mmCIF file of C-alpha atoms in Angstrom:
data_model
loop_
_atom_site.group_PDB
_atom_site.id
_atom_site.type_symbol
_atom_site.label_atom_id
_atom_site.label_comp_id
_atom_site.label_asym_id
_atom_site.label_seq_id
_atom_site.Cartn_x
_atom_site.Cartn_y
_atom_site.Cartn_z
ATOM 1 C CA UNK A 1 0.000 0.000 0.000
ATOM 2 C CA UNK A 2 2.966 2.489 0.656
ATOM 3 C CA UNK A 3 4.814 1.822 -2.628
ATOM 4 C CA UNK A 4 1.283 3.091 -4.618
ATOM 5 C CA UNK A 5 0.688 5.904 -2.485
ATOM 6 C CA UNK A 6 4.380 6.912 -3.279
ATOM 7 C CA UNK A 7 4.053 6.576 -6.722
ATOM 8 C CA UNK A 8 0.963 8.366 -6.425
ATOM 9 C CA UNK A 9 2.746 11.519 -4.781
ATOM 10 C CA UNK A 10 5.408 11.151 -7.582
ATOM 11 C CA UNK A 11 2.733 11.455 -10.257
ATOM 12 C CA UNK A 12 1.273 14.254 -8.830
ATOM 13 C CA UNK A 13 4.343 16.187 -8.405
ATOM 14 C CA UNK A 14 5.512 15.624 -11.777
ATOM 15 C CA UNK A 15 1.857 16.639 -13.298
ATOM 16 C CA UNK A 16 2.296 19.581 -10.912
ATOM 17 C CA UNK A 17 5.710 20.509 -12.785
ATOM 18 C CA UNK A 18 4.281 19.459 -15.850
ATOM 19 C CA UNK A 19 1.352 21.919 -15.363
ATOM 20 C CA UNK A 20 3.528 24.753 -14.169
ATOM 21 C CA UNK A 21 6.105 24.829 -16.857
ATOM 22 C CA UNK A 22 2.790 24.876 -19.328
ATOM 23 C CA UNK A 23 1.659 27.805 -17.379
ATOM 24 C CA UNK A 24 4.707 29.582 -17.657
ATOM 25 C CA UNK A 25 5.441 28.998 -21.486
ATOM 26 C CA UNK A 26 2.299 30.460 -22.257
ATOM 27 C CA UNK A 27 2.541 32.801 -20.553
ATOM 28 C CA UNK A 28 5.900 33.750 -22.295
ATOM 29 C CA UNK A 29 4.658 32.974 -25.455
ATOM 30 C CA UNK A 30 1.641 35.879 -25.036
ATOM 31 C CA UNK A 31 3.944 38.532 -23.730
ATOM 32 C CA UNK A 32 6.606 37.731 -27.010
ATOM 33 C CA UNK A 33 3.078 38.058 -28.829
ATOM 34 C CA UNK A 34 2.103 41.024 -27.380
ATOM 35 C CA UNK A 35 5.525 42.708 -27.675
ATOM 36 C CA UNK A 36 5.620 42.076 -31.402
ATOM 37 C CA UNK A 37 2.226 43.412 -32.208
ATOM 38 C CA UNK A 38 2.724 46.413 -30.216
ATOM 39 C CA UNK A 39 6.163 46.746 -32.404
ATOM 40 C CA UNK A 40 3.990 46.334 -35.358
ATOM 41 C CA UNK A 41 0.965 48.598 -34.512
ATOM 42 C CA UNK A 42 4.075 51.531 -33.545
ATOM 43 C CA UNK A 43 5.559 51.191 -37.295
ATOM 44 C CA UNK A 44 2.185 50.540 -39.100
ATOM 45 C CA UNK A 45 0.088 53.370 -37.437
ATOM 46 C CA UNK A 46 3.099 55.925 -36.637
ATOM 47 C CA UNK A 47 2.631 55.728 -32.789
ATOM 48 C CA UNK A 48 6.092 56.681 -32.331
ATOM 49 C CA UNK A 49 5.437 60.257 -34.774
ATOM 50 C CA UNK A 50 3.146 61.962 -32.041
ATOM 51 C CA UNK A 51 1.993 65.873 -33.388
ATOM 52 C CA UNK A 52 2.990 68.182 -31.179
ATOM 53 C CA UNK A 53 0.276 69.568 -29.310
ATOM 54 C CA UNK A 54 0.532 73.235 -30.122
ATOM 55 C CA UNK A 55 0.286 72.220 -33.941
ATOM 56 C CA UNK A 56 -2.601 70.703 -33.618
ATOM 57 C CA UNK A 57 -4.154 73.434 -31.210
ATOM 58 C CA UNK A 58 -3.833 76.189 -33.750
ATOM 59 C CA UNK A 59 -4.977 73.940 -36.807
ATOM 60 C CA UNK A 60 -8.246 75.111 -38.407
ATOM 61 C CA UNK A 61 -9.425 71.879 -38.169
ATOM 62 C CA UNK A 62 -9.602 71.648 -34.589
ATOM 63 C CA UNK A 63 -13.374 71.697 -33.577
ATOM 64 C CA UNK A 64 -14.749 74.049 -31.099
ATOM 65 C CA UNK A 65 -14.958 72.785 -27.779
ATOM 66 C CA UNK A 66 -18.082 72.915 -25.262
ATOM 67 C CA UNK A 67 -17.703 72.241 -21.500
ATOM 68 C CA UNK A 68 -20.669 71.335 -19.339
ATOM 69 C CA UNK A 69 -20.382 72.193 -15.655
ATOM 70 C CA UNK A 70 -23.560 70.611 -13.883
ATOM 71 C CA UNK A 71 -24.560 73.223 -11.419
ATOM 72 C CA UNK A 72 -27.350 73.045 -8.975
ATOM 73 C CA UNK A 73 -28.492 76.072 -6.998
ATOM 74 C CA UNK A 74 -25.016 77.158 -7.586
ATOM 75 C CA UNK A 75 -26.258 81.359 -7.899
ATOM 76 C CA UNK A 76 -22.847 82.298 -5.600
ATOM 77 C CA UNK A 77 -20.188 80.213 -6.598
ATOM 78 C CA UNK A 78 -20.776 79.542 -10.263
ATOM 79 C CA UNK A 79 -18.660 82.681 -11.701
ATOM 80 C CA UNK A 80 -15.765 81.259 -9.613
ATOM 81 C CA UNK A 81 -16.107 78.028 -11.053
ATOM 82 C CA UNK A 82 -16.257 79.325 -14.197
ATOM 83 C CA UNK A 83 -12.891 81.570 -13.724
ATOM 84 C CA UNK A 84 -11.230 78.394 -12.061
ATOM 85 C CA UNK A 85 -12.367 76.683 -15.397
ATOM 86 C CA UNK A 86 -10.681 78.639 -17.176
ATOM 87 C CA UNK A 87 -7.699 80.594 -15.763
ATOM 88 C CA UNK A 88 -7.126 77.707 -13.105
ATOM 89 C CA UNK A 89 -5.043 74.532 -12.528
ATOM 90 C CA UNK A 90 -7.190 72.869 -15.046
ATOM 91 C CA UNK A 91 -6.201 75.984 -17.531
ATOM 92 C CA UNK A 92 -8.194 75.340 -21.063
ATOM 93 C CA UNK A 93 -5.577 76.441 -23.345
ATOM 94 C CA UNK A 94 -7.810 76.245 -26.499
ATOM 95 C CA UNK A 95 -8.085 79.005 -29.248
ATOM 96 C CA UNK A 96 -11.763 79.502 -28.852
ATOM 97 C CA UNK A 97 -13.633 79.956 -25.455
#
């Protein structure tokens, strides 16, 4: 009875390994994937050639641009958040206001 629950333990522990190692080459296998298609997409789609965000702020083909500040009963502090909107941390540096 001892010599099959030893073999037993030994099966296990190689199906374990066996099992781990499987684990571990796919998981290789999807990051090599994964690093070659992001490669890919950079030369294909020019991810690497970002526009510089001032050119693309003064095109003429930059849409105008709405903000929506919900405000409820906000009589007093609504020109403030307005001015913080714009001149604040949060500065929208866009041509049109």
């Amino acid at each position: 009875m001892n010599n099959y629950w030893d073999l037993a333990v030994f099966l296990f522990q190689i199906v374990n390994q066996v099992i781990f190692f499987y684990l571990v080459f796919v998981c290789l296998f999807y990051f090599i994937l994964f690093f070659l298609a992001f490669n890919r997409l950079k030369r294909e789609r020019g991810l690497h050639n970002v526009e510089p965000y001032k050119k693309v702020k003064k095109s003429a083909f930059t849409p105008p641009l709405s903000v929506l500040v919900p405000a409820y009963n906000e009589e007093m502090g609504i020109i403030g958040t307005v001015l913080s909107l714009v001149t604040g941390s949060g500065r929208l540096d866009y041509r049109r206001i």
